[in-house]
Amino acid sequence: NLSVLFRLLRNPLSVVVIFVVVYITSASKQSETDIIVRDYKAQPTLSPTSSPITNREASGVLEQLEAGILYVRNETFADMDRGDPRMWALDWILHKDGMQLVSDDFNLYQRFALAVLAYSMDSEAWYYCGGPGTNFNDTQCYIFSGKQNTTVPYGDTTVWLSSTDECTWFGVTCSSDGIVRGVDLSTNDLIGVLPYELTALRFIQKLHLRHNCIIGTIPPELGQMRHLLSLELHGNGLSGEMPRAIYDLENLQLLNLAEQYGGDRECTKTDGRVVDINYRMGGLGVRYEENVGLTGTLGPEIGEWRSMKGLYLFKNSFEGVIPESIGNLRYLRYLRLNDNYIGGSLPKTITKLKKLRDLQLGDNFLVSSLPSDLGRMTDLRILTLNGNSLFGEIPNGLYNLKKLSALRLDDTLMREDPWLAVPNEGINGSISTFIGGLQDLEYLYLNNNPISGTIPTELGLCEKLKTLLLHRTNIEGEMPDKICPLRDKSLSSVYSDCRPYNGTAVPFIKCDCCSDCCDHSTGVCIADD
């Protein structure tokens, strides 16, 4: 019995003398290279823990793991329940693993950490390559080939918990010195809570576990993975506050924690229980509680991510404001914070992000006008601010964004309390003739705003338009003749207030080519094609 043996080994009267050597792994730092991200699907098998068959508990491995990994939370194996995934991982290291590592093996920490991940994430339930067979004898990793309509060997890749080099396990990438640099188990039906023992992968640069059924909270210890360049945990069922320690990952180039609620993903554990990410802890808790995703605020420390290129936090429950320090992220290209509870105004420093291509802040609680110097962000392709309490006119600088393909300023007029934030709410003014210069524009949403004036003829120069929504505005007049021919090209949806006002009065817009005509007073739209 392991627990009895642990107590025996710690008894000062015991005749057994143990020499503990803490081995610190050293490795040359790998030069930063682009990380190739691949999506795989997968499928596995674990076997129940059996009784110890050797005296390896006295080999120093146990003490080494406690001193090098578990010390982070001041834990010991003796304090753990027998069903703890870390106990299973220890038993595998000591008795099941054919490599039979000793305390000073350089890969002991990383092999144990990966084993803890496998046991914590119910690897028997993985879609691909998660189980080594009943007797831990299976090694070859198989994936499904649509071309051959059957499973085929996936190169030299092996299954997890097999007695092969962990660098050959499915989704694991190592450098030439045998150090784990990346783990990618995306879309593989991982089910469980992230173990903090992953921090033993001290030189990891890529951790991609997206689109699984990972539940619980993000362990703050992940902030110790200082070499991390890319962290993708989106599309899971995580909850709780985003740990502030995440800001310590100053080398991050990609952080994606998005879509932690609202998904339709379910996973089935090996014991038959179903995990539904719409509920906290996947619905496995005592009572069902709706999962609202990650919470907390965006701190000023966000400015420390000076290497960040992609920041994705949408579909969570973040509050507070966007810090002014966001302007420090001069390499940022993608910023998606939509579908949260973020308030305040747009920080003036946001226009310093000259490399930004994609800015999505829709469906928050922003109360703001558009920055007058918006035109500085000349690389911007996508700008979505819909569903906020915006006010003021469209600044002329916006028409300098020549690469813009999607512009959403819709639904910025909440119309009534308690959502009416300011008296002059909604984008007003008119559409400038300069809009004809946005010739890459494909999607233009200006509906549900008090914007007025007429539709400029120059809009017909935007020949790539696919969707044009101008209904429930104060725009009047006729749809320009130069716009209607675009219906024979890519323009499939055109909405305007071309139905009789309140069912009887003259329509706001006369349109012979609109796909849908709307009643300005009721908002009811009827297809007119």
Short mmCIF file of C-alpha atoms in Angstrom, two decimals:
data_model
loop_
_atom_site.label_atom_id
_atom_site.label_comp_id
_atom_site.label_asym_id
_atom_site.label_seq_id
_atom_site.Cartn_x
_atom_site.Cartn_y
_atom_site.Cartn_z
CA ASN A 1 0.00 0.00 0.00
CA LEU A 2 1.57 3.29 -1.15
CA SER A 3 0.14 5.45 1.64
CA VAL A 4 1.48 3.07 4.32
CA LEU A 5 4.87 3.01 2.65
CA PHE A 6 4.91 6.83 2.47
CA ARG A 7 4.42 7.06 6.23
CA LEU A 8 7.10 4.41 6.80
CA LEU A 9 9.57 6.34 4.68
CA ARG A 10 8.92 9.50 6.70
CA ASN A 11 9.30 7.78 10.10
CA PRO A 12 12.54 9.04 11.66
CA LEU A 13 12.94 5.67 13.46
CA SER A 14 12.83 3.78 10.20
CA VAL A 15 15.96 1.90 9.27
CA VAL A 16 15.60 3.12 5.73
CA VAL A 17 17.81 6.08 4.93
CA ILE A 18 16.83 8.19 1.97
CA PHE A 19 19.04 10.63 0.16
CA VAL A 20 17.00 13.29 -1.61
CA VAL A 21 18.58 15.04 -4.54
CA VAL A 22 16.66 17.84 -6.21
CA TYR A 23 17.56 17.76 -9.86
CA ILE A 24 17.17 20.96 -11.75
CA THR A 25 16.74 20.53 -15.48
CA SER A 26 18.82 22.82 -17.60
CA ALA A 27 18.34 23.36 -21.29
CA SER A 28 19.47 25.82 -23.85
CA LYS A 29 16.79 28.28 -24.74
CA GLN A 30 15.23 27.55 -28.09
CA SER A 31 15.20 30.40 -30.54
CA GLU A 32 11.74 31.82 -31.09
CA THR A 33 10.24 30.36 -34.23
CA ASP A 34 6.77 30.30 -35.65
CA ILE A 35 4.63 27.63 -34.05
CA ILE A 36 2.73 25.41 -36.44
CA VAL A 37 -0.77 24.83 -35.13
CA ARG A 38 -2.65 21.74 -36.25
CA ASP A 39 -6.13 20.55 -35.35
CA TYR A 40 -6.52 16.88 -34.62
CA LYS A 41 -9.24 14.65 -33.24
CA ALA A 42 -8.61 11.69 -31.02
CA GLN A 43 -9.40 8.46 -28.97
CA PRO A 44 -7.82 6.55 -25.83
CA THR A 45 -7.59 4.01 -22.95
CA LEU A 46 -6.32 3.91 -19.36
CA SER A 47 -6.30 0.94 -17.01
CA PRO A 48 -6.99 0.85 -13.25
CA THR A 49 -4.03 1.27 -10.93
CA SER A 50 -2.64 -2.01 -9.68
CA SER A 51 -0.60 -2.77 -6.56
CA PRO A 52 3.11 -1.89 -6.52
CA ILE A 53 5.33 -4.61 -7.92
CA THR A 54 8.74 -3.19 -7.04
CA ASN A 55 10.48 -1.16 -4.35
CA ARG A 56 10.78 1.89 -6.57
CA GLU A 57 9.02 3.97 -3.93
CA ALA A 58 12.40 4.03 -2.18
CA SER A 59 14.29 5.16 -5.29
CA GLY A 60 13.99 8.89 -4.60
CA VAL A 61 11.55 9.52 -7.47
CA LEU A 62 8.72 10.32 -5.09
CA GLU A 63 10.75 12.84 -3.11
CA GLN A 64 12.10 14.38 -6.28
CA LEU A 65 8.59 15.04 -7.61
CA GLU A 66 7.48 16.49 -4.29
CA ALA A 67 10.49 18.78 -4.05
CA GLY A 68 10.44 19.84 -7.69
CA ILE A 69 6.72 20.10 -8.49
CA LEU A 70 4.32 19.65 -5.58
CA TYR A 71 6.20 22.15 -3.42
CA VAL A 72 4.36 24.89 -5.34
CA ARG A 73 1.29 24.24 -3.17
CA ASN A 74 3.15 22.62 -0.29
CA GLU A 75 1.62 19.22 -1.02
CA THR A 76 2.84 15.65 -0.56
CA PHE A 77 1.67 12.35 -2.00
CA ALA A 78 0.95 11.04 1.49
CA ASP A 79 -1.83 13.62 1.85
CA MET A 80 -3.58 12.63 -1.37
CA ASP A 81 -6.54 10.35 -1.89
CA ARG A 82 -5.92 7.14 -3.75
CA GLY A 83 -8.11 8.33 -6.64
CA ASP A 84 -6.17 11.55 -7.14
CA PRO A 85 -4.89 11.78 -10.76
CA ARG A 86 -1.45 12.62 -9.41
CA MET A 87 -1.39 9.35 -7.45
CA TRP A 88 -2.26 7.49 -10.63
CA ALA A 89 0.48 9.37 -12.48
CA LEU A 90 2.98 8.48 -9.73
CA ASP A 91 1.99 4.83 -9.82
CA TRP A 92 2.42 4.85 -13.59
CA ILE A 93 5.88 6.45 -13.33
CA LEU A 94 6.97 3.92 -10.69
CA HIS A 95 5.39 0.70 -11.93
CA LYS A 96 3.68 0.88 -15.33
CA ASP A 97 6.06 2.95 -17.39
CA GLY A 98 8.61 0.81 -19.18
CA MET A 99 11.14 3.66 -19.13
CA GLN A 100 11.52 3.28 -15.34
CA LEU A 101 12.92 6.76 -14.80
CA VAL A 102 15.12 7.51 -11.80
CA SER A 103 15.31 10.68 -9.74
CA ASP A 104 18.04 12.38 -11.75
CA ASP A 105 16.62 11.72 -15.22
CA PHE A 106 16.29 15.09 -16.95
CA ASN A 107 12.78 14.31 -18.25
CA LEU A 108 11.26 13.07 -14.99
CA TYR A 109 9.38 16.30 -14.30
CA GLN A 110 7.95 16.71 -17.79
CA ARG A 111 6.98 13.05 -18.11
CA PHE A 112 5.17 13.17 -14.77
CA ALA A 113 3.43 16.45 -15.70
CA LEU A 114 2.15 14.95 -18.95
CA ALA A 115 0.97 11.84 -17.10
CA VAL A 116 -0.93 14.04 -14.64
CA LEU A 117 -2.56 15.81 -17.60
CA ALA A 118 -3.62 12.47 -19.10
CA TYR A 119 -5.16 11.18 -15.88
CA SER A 120 -6.74 14.55 -15.02
CA MET A 121 -8.36 14.75 -18.47
CA ASP A 122 -9.78 11.21 -18.57
CA SER A 123 -7.62 10.20 -21.51
CA GLU A 124 -9.56 7.00 -22.11
CA ALA A 125 -12.35 9.27 -23.36
CA TRP A 126 -10.12 11.17 -25.80
CA TYR A 127 -11.08 11.09 -29.41
CA TYR A 128 -7.62 10.01 -30.55
CA CYS A 129 -4.49 8.51 -29.06
CA GLY A 130 -5.21 8.85 -25.37
CA GLY A 131 -4.98 5.27 -24.13
CA PRO A 132 -2.17 2.71 -24.14
CA GLY A 133 -4.41 -0.36 -23.97
CA THR A 134 -5.35 -2.67 -21.13
CA ASN A 135 -1.78 -3.58 -20.23
CA PHE A 136 -0.15 -0.33 -21.35
CA ASN A 137 1.23 -2.20 -24.36
CA ASP A 138 -0.34 -0.22 -27.22
CA THR A 139 1.94 2.36 -28.75
CA GLN A 140 0.90 3.23 -32.33
CA CYS A 141 -1.35 6.27 -32.68
CA TYR A 142 -4.18 5.95 -35.19
CA ILE A 143 -6.31 8.73 -36.68
CA PHE A 144 -9.31 8.58 -38.99
CA SER A 145 -8.66 9.08 -42.69
CA GLY A 146 -11.65 10.44 -44.57
CA LYS A 147 -9.97 9.55 -47.85
CA GLN A 148 -9.60 5.89 -46.87
CA ASN A 149 -12.70 5.88 -44.63
CA THR A 150 -10.83 4.06 -41.89
CA THR A 151 -8.27 4.64 -39.13
CA VAL A 152 -4.65 4.70 -40.23
CA PRO A 153 -1.33 5.02 -38.35
CA TYR A 154 -0.36 8.63 -37.76
CA GLY A 155 3.29 8.49 -38.75
CA ASP A 156 5.62 7.68 -35.86
CA THR A 157 3.30 9.29 -33.30
CA THR A 158 2.51 7.16 -30.25
CA VAL A 159 -0.32 7.10 -27.73
CA TRP A 160 -0.19 8.79 -24.35
CA LEU A 161 1.05 6.78 -21.36
CA SER A 162 2.83 4.30 -23.60
CA SER A 163 6.40 3.34 -22.70
CA THR A 164 7.80 5.47 -25.50
CA ASP A 165 9.57 8.79 -25.45
CA GLU A 166 7.00 11.42 -24.44
CA CYS A 167 8.26 13.53 -27.33
CA THR A 168 6.56 11.05 -29.69
CA TRP A 169 3.18 11.20 -27.93
CA PHE A 170 0.30 12.57 -29.97
CA GLY A 171 0.28 16.40 -29.93
CA VAL A 172 3.60 16.76 -28.07
CA THR A 173 6.45 18.72 -29.67
CA CYS A 174 10.02 18.71 -28.39
CA SER A 175 13.24 20.41 -29.35
CA SER A 176 16.30 18.39 -30.34
CA ASP A 177 17.45 18.22 -26.71
CA GLY A 178 14.30 16.30 -25.70
CA ILE A 179 12.62 19.22 -23.88
CA VAL A 180 8.85 19.62 -24.35
CA ARG A 181 8.18 22.85 -26.23
CA GLY A 182 4.55 22.38 -27.24
CA VAL A 183 1.36 20.47 -26.42
CA ASP A 184 -1.61 20.60 -28.80
CA LEU A 185 -4.62 18.45 -27.89
CA SER A 186 -7.27 20.65 -29.44
CA THR A 187 -10.69 19.22 -30.32
CA ASN A 188 -9.91 15.92 -28.62
CA ASP A 189 -12.64 15.54 -25.96
CA LEU A 190 -10.41 16.29 -22.99
CA ILE A 191 -12.61 16.23 -19.88
CA GLY A 192 -11.48 17.59 -16.54
CA VAL A 193 -9.76 20.36 -14.60
CA LEU A 194 -6.42 21.87 -15.64
CA PRO A 195 -3.68 20.61 -13.30
CA TYR A 196 -1.20 23.15 -12.00
CA GLU A 197 1.51 20.50 -12.41
CA LEU A 198 1.73 21.61 -16.05
CA THR A 199 4.10 24.29 -14.79
CA ALA A 200 6.74 21.55 -14.66
CA LEU A 201 6.90 21.99 -18.44
CA ARG A 202 9.20 24.91 -17.78
CA PHE A 203 10.32 25.55 -21.34
CA ILE A 204 6.99 25.05 -23.10
CA GLN A 205 6.19 27.66 -25.74
CA LYS A 206 2.81 26.46 -27.00
CA LEU A 207 -0.12 25.10 -24.98
CA HIS A 208 -3.20 24.54 -27.15
CA LEU A 209 -6.17 22.78 -25.53
CA ARG A 210 -9.00 24.54 -27.36
CA HIS A 211 -12.47 23.13 -28.07
CA ASN A 212 -12.59 20.46 -25.40
CA CYS A 213 -14.60 20.01 -22.19
CA ILE A 214 -12.12 21.53 -19.75
CA ILE A 215 -13.95 22.82 -16.68
CA GLY A 216 -13.10 24.55 -13.41
CA THR A 217 -10.71 27.48 -13.08
CA ILE A 218 -7.39 28.43 -14.62
CA PRO A 219 -4.62 27.62 -12.13
CA PRO A 220 -2.67 30.78 -11.29
CA GLU A 221 0.56 28.76 -11.47
CA LEU A 222 0.32 28.93 -15.27
CA GLY A 223 1.81 32.40 -14.85
CA GLN A 224 5.13 30.67 -14.10
CA MET A 225 5.42 29.32 -17.66
CA ARG A 226 7.54 32.29 -18.68
CA HIS A 227 8.60 30.89 -22.06
CA LEU A 228 5.00 30.55 -23.24
CA LEU A 229 4.35 32.24 -26.58
CA SER A 230 0.89 30.87 -27.37
CA LEU A 231 -1.90 29.85 -24.96
CA GLU A 232 -5.19 28.66 -26.44
CA LEU A 233 -7.93 27.49 -24.06
CA HIS A 234 -10.96 28.83 -25.95
CA GLY A 235 -14.11 26.84 -26.58
CA ASN A 236 -14.15 25.08 -23.20
CA GLY A 237 -16.25 25.49 -20.05
CA LEU A 238 -13.86 27.39 -17.80
CA SER A 239 -15.23 29.64 -15.06
CA GLY A 240 -14.05 31.85 -12.20
CA GLU A 241 -11.74 34.83 -12.28
CA MET A 242 -8.90 35.03 -14.76
CA PRO A 243 -5.80 34.84 -12.52
CA ARG A 244 -3.74 38.02 -12.39
CA ALA A 245 -0.64 35.85 -12.74
CA ILE A 246 -1.49 35.51 -16.44
CA TYR A 247 -0.09 39.01 -16.87
CA ASP A 248 3.31 37.61 -15.87
CA LEU A 249 3.51 35.79 -19.21
CA GLU A 250 5.33 38.71 -20.76
CA ASN A 251 6.45 36.79 -23.86
CA LEU A 252 2.93 35.87 -24.94
CA GLN A 253 2.11 36.53 -28.57
CA LEU A 254 -1.27 34.81 -28.62
CA LEU A 255 -3.80 34.50 -25.78
CA ASN A 256 -7.18 32.99 -26.54
CA LEU A 257 -9.52 32.41 -23.58
CA ALA A 258 -12.71 33.13 -25.54
CA GLU A 259 -16.04 31.29 -25.76
CA GLN A 260 -16.25 29.86 -22.26
CA TYR A 261 -20.06 29.96 -22.33
CA GLY A 262 -22.85 29.57 -24.84
CA GLY A 263 -21.40 26.56 -26.62
CA ASP A 264 -23.26 23.36 -27.35
CA ARG A 265 -20.42 20.98 -26.57
CA GLU A 266 -20.97 17.87 -24.49
CA CYS A 267 -18.43 15.17 -23.68
CA THR A 268 -18.96 11.74 -22.15
CA LYS A 269 -16.59 10.47 -19.49
CA THR A 270 -15.49 6.85 -19.39
CA ASP A 271 -17.87 6.25 -16.46
CA GLY A 272 -20.80 7.37 -18.62
CA ARG A 273 -21.36 10.79 -17.03
CA VAL A 274 -22.03 13.63 -19.48
CA VAL A 275 -20.20 16.94 -19.14
CA ASP A 276 -22.13 19.97 -20.44
CA ILE A 277 -19.98 23.11 -20.64
CA ASN A 278 -23.06 25.34 -20.28
CA TYR A 279 -22.95 24.59 -16.55
CA ARG A 280 -20.25 25.27 -13.99
CA MET A 281 -18.00 22.26 -13.52
CA GLY A 282 -19.75 20.74 -16.51
CA GLY A 283 -22.88 20.06 -14.47
CA LEU A 284 -21.03 17.50 -12.34
CA GLY A 285 -21.47 19.53 -9.16
CA VAL A 286 -24.10 19.14 -6.46
CA ARG A 287 -26.46 21.51 -8.24
CA TYR A 288 -26.71 22.86 -11.75
CA GLU A 289 -25.41 26.42 -12.04
CA GLU A 290 -25.18 28.21 -15.34
CA ASN A 291 -21.65 28.86 -16.50
CA VAL A 292 -20.99 32.51 -17.35
CA GLY A 293 -17.39 31.98 -18.36
CA LEU A 294 -14.37 33.82 -17.03
CA THR A 295 -14.86 36.87 -14.82
CA GLY A 296 -12.81 39.73 -13.43
CA THR A 297 -11.50 42.95 -14.92
CA LEU A 298 -8.78 43.83 -17.38
CA GLY A 299 -5.99 45.31 -15.28
CA PRO A 300 -3.45 47.96 -16.29
CA GLU A 301 -0.92 45.10 -16.32
CA ILE A 302 -2.29 44.28 -19.77
CA GLY A 303 0.30 46.75 -21.06
CA GLU A 304 3.05 44.30 -20.08
CA TRP A 305 2.10 42.03 -22.98
CA ARG A 306 4.31 44.00 -25.32
CA SER A 307 4.80 41.06 -27.70
CA MET A 308 1.07 40.30 -27.98
CA LYS A 309 -0.30 39.90 -31.49
CA GLY A 310 -3.66 38.27 -30.83
CA LEU A 311 -5.85 38.82 -27.74
CA TYR A 312 -9.19 36.98 -27.71
CA LEU A 313 -11.40 37.22 -24.61
CA PHE A 314 -14.88 37.36 -26.18
CA LYS A 315 -17.91 35.51 -24.84
CA ASN A 316 -17.02 35.74 -21.17
CA SER A 317 -18.18 37.92 -18.28
CA PHE A 318 -15.36 40.44 -17.93
CA GLU A 319 -16.31 43.79 -16.40
CA GLY A 320 -14.59 47.11 -15.77
CA VAL A 321 -13.05 49.23 -18.51
CA ILE A 322 -10.47 48.83 -21.24
CA PRO A 323 -7.21 50.12 -19.66
CA GLU A 324 -5.33 52.99 -21.26
CA SER A 325 -2.25 50.74 -21.20
CA ILE A 326 -3.78 48.79 -24.11
CA GLY A 327 -1.94 51.32 -26.27
CA ASN A 328 1.38 49.72 -25.29
CA LEU A 329 0.64 46.60 -27.37
CA ARG A 330 2.19 48.00 -30.52
CA TYR A 331 2.35 44.62 -32.28
CA LEU A 332 -1.30 43.77 -31.62
CA ARG A 333 -3.23 42.70 -34.72
CA TYR A 334 -6.35 41.09 -33.31
CA LEU A 335 -8.36 42.39 -30.34
CA ARG A 336 -11.70 40.71 -29.67
CA LEU A 337 -13.45 41.63 -26.43
CA ASN A 338 -17.03 41.42 -27.67
CA ASP A 339 -19.86 39.81 -25.67
CA ASN A 340 -18.73 40.81 -22.18
CA TYR A 341 -19.82 43.43 -19.63
CA ILE A 342 -17.07 45.95 -20.30
CA GLY A 343 -18.10 49.57 -19.75
CA GLY A 344 -16.56 53.02 -19.82
CA SER A 345 -15.40 54.77 -22.96
CA LEU A 346 -13.01 53.77 -25.69
CA PRO A 347 -9.52 54.66 -24.42
CA LYS A 348 -7.84 57.35 -26.50
CA THR A 349 -4.71 55.21 -26.64
CA ILE A 350 -6.44 52.54 -28.70
CA THR A 351 -5.68 54.48 -31.88
CA LYS A 352 -1.95 53.92 -31.20
CA LEU A 353 -2.45 50.29 -32.29
CA LYS A 354 -1.41 50.94 -35.88
CA LYS A 355 -0.92 47.26 -36.72
CA LEU A 356 -4.44 46.33 -35.59
CA ARG A 357 -6.48 44.52 -38.24
CA ASP A 358 -9.44 43.27 -36.26
CA LEU A 359 -11.15 45.29 -33.49
CA GLN A 360 -14.33 43.70 -32.15
CA LEU A 361 -15.92 45.29 -29.06
CA GLY A 362 -19.60 44.67 -29.80
CA ASP A 363 -22.28 43.77 -27.25
CA ASN A 364 -20.69 45.35 -24.21
CA PHE A 365 -21.69 48.36 -22.09
CA LEU A 366 -19.42 50.97 -23.61
CA VAL A 367 -20.65 54.58 -23.44
CA SER A 368 -18.48 56.42 -25.91
CA SER A 369 -18.06 58.43 -29.05
CA LEU A 370 -15.76 57.29 -31.82
CA PRO A 371 -12.17 58.59 -31.51
CA SER A 372 -11.53 61.52 -33.85
CA ASP A 373 -8.14 60.07 -34.87
CA LEU A 374 -9.55 56.65 -35.75
CA GLY A 375 -8.01 57.11 -39.19
CA ARG A 376 -4.54 56.41 -37.75
CA MET A 377 -5.39 52.68 -37.65
CA THR A 378 -4.86 52.30 -41.37
CA ASP A 379 -4.42 48.51 -41.28
CA LEU A 380 -7.89 47.93 -39.81
CA ARG A 381 -10.04 45.42 -41.70
CA ILE A 382 -12.82 44.71 -39.20
CA LEU A 383 -14.42 47.24 -36.81
CA THR A 384 -17.45 46.14 -34.77
CA LEU A 385 -18.88 48.35 -32.01
CA ASN A 386 -22.51 47.25 -32.25
CA GLY A 387 -24.69 46.82 -29.20
CA ASN A 388 -23.04 49.59 -27.16
CA SER A 389 -24.24 53.06 -26.14
CA LEU A 390 -22.39 55.08 -28.75
CA PHE A 391 -23.08 58.73 -29.54
CA GLY A 392 -21.79 61.45 -31.81
CA GLU A 393 -21.05 61.44 -35.53
CA ILE A 394 -18.91 59.16 -37.65
CA PRO A 395 -15.51 60.94 -37.71
CA ASN A 396 -14.11 61.69 -41.15
CA GLY A 397 -10.98 59.80 -40.16
CA LEU A 398 -12.91 56.54 -40.39
CA TYR A 399 -13.10 56.97 -44.15
CA ASN A 400 -9.29 56.77 -44.26
CA LEU A 401 -9.48 53.08 -43.33
CA LYS A 402 -9.11 51.94 -46.94
CA LYS A 403 -8.69 48.26 -46.01
CA LEU A 404 -11.94 48.10 -44.04
CA SER A 405 -14.09 45.12 -45.05
CA ALA A 406 -16.62 45.07 -42.19
CA LEU A 407 -18.09 48.01 -40.26
CA ARG A 408 -20.73 47.45 -37.59
CA LEU A 409 -22.11 50.49 -35.79
CA ASP A 410 -25.62 49.05 -35.48
CA ASP A 411 -27.87 48.86 -32.42
CA THR A 412 -26.19 51.73 -30.59
CA LEU A 413 -29.53 53.33 -29.71
CA MET A 414 -31.12 51.56 -26.74
CA ARG A 415 -34.20 53.82 -26.98
CA GLU A 416 -35.50 53.45 -23.43
CA ASP A 417 -34.58 53.04 -19.76
CA PRO A 418 -32.92 51.29 -18.07
CA TRP A 419 -30.53 50.86 -21.00
CA LEU A 420 -30.55 54.47 -22.19
CA ALA A 421 -27.14 55.68 -21.02
CA VAL A 422 -26.94 59.21 -22.44
CA PRO A 423 -29.68 61.54 -23.76
CA ASN A 424 -28.15 61.84 -27.25
CA GLU A 425 -27.49 58.13 -27.59
CA GLY A 426 -26.86 56.57 -30.97
CA ILE A 427 -24.69 57.41 -33.98
CA ASN A 428 -26.05 60.59 -35.55
CA GLY A 429 -25.00 62.91 -38.36
CA SER A 430 -24.96 61.53 -41.88
CA ILE A 431 -23.02 59.17 -44.14
CA SER A 432 -20.23 61.08 -45.86
CA THR A 433 -19.61 60.90 -49.58
CA PHE A 434 -16.09 59.78 -48.60
CA ILE A 435 -17.52 56.31 -48.02
CA GLY A 436 -16.96 55.64 -51.70
CA GLY A 437 -13.26 55.33 -50.89
CA LEU A 438 -13.86 52.18 -48.83
CA GLN A 439 -13.78 49.94 -51.86
CA ASP A 440 -12.93 46.76 -49.90
CA LEU A 441 -16.10 47.13 -47.81
CA GLU A 442 -18.24 43.99 -47.75
CA TYR A 443 -20.46 44.47 -44.69
CA LEU A 444 -21.98 47.80 -43.61
CA TYR A 445 -24.38 47.76 -40.63
CA LEU A 446 -25.78 51.14 -39.57
CA ASN A 447 -29.28 50.06 -38.57
CA ASN A 448 -31.04 51.11 -35.36
CA ASN A 449 -29.34 54.51 -35.13
CA PRO A 450 -30.57 58.11 -35.36
CA ILE A 451 -28.25 58.70 -38.31
CA SER A 452 -29.96 60.94 -40.88
CA GLY A 453 -29.50 62.54 -44.28
CA THR A 454 -29.57 60.61 -47.54
CA ILE A 455 -27.75 57.59 -48.94
CA PRO A 456 -24.74 58.94 -50.86
CA THR A 457 -24.44 57.87 -54.47
CA GLU A 458 -20.73 57.19 -53.84
CA LEU A 459 -21.71 54.09 -51.85
CA GLY A 460 -22.18 52.44 -55.24
CA LEU A 461 -18.39 52.50 -55.66
CA CYS A 462 -18.13 49.84 -52.95
CA GLU A 463 -18.58 47.02 -55.44
CA LYS A 464 -17.62 44.26 -52.99
CA LEU A 465 -20.61 44.94 -50.75
CA LYS A 466 -22.46 41.82 -49.62
CA THR A 467 -24.70 43.17 -46.85
CA LEU A 468 -26.10 46.70 -46.40
CA LEU A 469 -28.35 47.38 -43.39
CA LEU A 470 -29.81 50.89 -43.15
CA HIS A 471 -33.22 50.23 -41.55
CA ARG A 472 -34.61 51.91 -38.42
CA THR A 473 -32.60 55.07 -39.06
CA ASN A 474 -33.67 58.62 -39.95
CA ILE A 475 -32.24 58.31 -43.46
CA GLU A 476 -34.70 59.47 -46.13
CA GLY A 477 -34.92 59.75 -49.90
CA GLU A 478 -34.24 57.15 -52.57
CA MET A 479 -31.83 54.26 -52.92
CA PRO A 480 -29.23 55.58 -55.42
CA ASP A 481 -29.30 54.02 -58.89
CA LYS A 482 -25.59 53.13 -58.60
CA ILE A 483 -26.27 50.82 -55.67
CA CYS A 484 -29.01 48.70 -57.24
CA PRO A 485 -26.72 47.16 -59.92
CA LEU A 486 -24.62 45.69 -57.10
CA ARG A 487 -27.54 43.33 -56.46
CA ASP A 488 -26.45 41.50 -59.59
CA LYS A 489 -22.98 41.09 -58.12
CA SER A 490 -22.25 40.17 -54.51
CA LEU A 491 -24.82 42.37 -52.71
CA SER A 492 -27.35 39.81 -51.43
CA SER A 493 -28.96 41.68 -48.50
CA VAL A 494 -30.20 45.28 -48.55
CA TYR A 495 -32.45 46.45 -45.69
CA SER A 496 -34.02 49.93 -45.55
CA ASP A 497 -37.17 51.64 -44.23
CA CYS A 498 -39.04 51.17 -47.50
CA ARG A 499 -42.33 49.94 -46.03
CA PRO A 500 -45.10 52.47 -45.30
CA TYR A 501 -44.39 54.23 -42.01
CA ASN A 502 -46.70 52.82 -39.31
CA GLY A 503 -48.44 50.87 -42.06
CA THR A 504 -50.01 53.94 -43.69
CA ALA A 505 -47.64 56.91 -44.12
CA VAL A 506 -45.06 57.39 -46.85
CA PRO A 507 -41.94 55.18 -46.44
CA PHE A 508 -38.70 56.83 -45.37
CA ILE A 509 -36.87 55.29 -48.35
CA LYS A 510 -38.01 54.58 -51.90
CA CYS A 511 -36.18 51.41 -52.91
CA ASP A 512 -36.79 49.16 -55.92
CA CYS A 513 -33.89 46.80 -55.23
CA CYS A 514 -34.03 46.14 -51.48
CA SER A 515 -34.09 42.52 -50.39
CA ASP A 516 -36.11 43.47 -47.29
CA CYS A 517 -38.33 46.48 -46.60
CA CYS A 518 -38.85 47.57 -42.98
CA ASP A 519 -41.39 49.71 -41.14
CA HIS A 520 -39.41 52.37 -39.31
CA SER A 521 -41.96 52.62 -36.51
CA THR A 522 -42.26 48.92 -35.67
CA GLY A 523 -38.97 47.53 -36.94
CA VAL A 524 -40.83 44.77 -38.80
CA CYS A 525 -39.02 43.75 -41.97
CA ILE A 526 -40.51 41.72 -44.81
CA ALA A 527 -38.60 40.14 -47.66
CA ASP A 528 -39.26 42.05 -50.86
CA ASP A 529 -37.25 39.97 -53.35
#
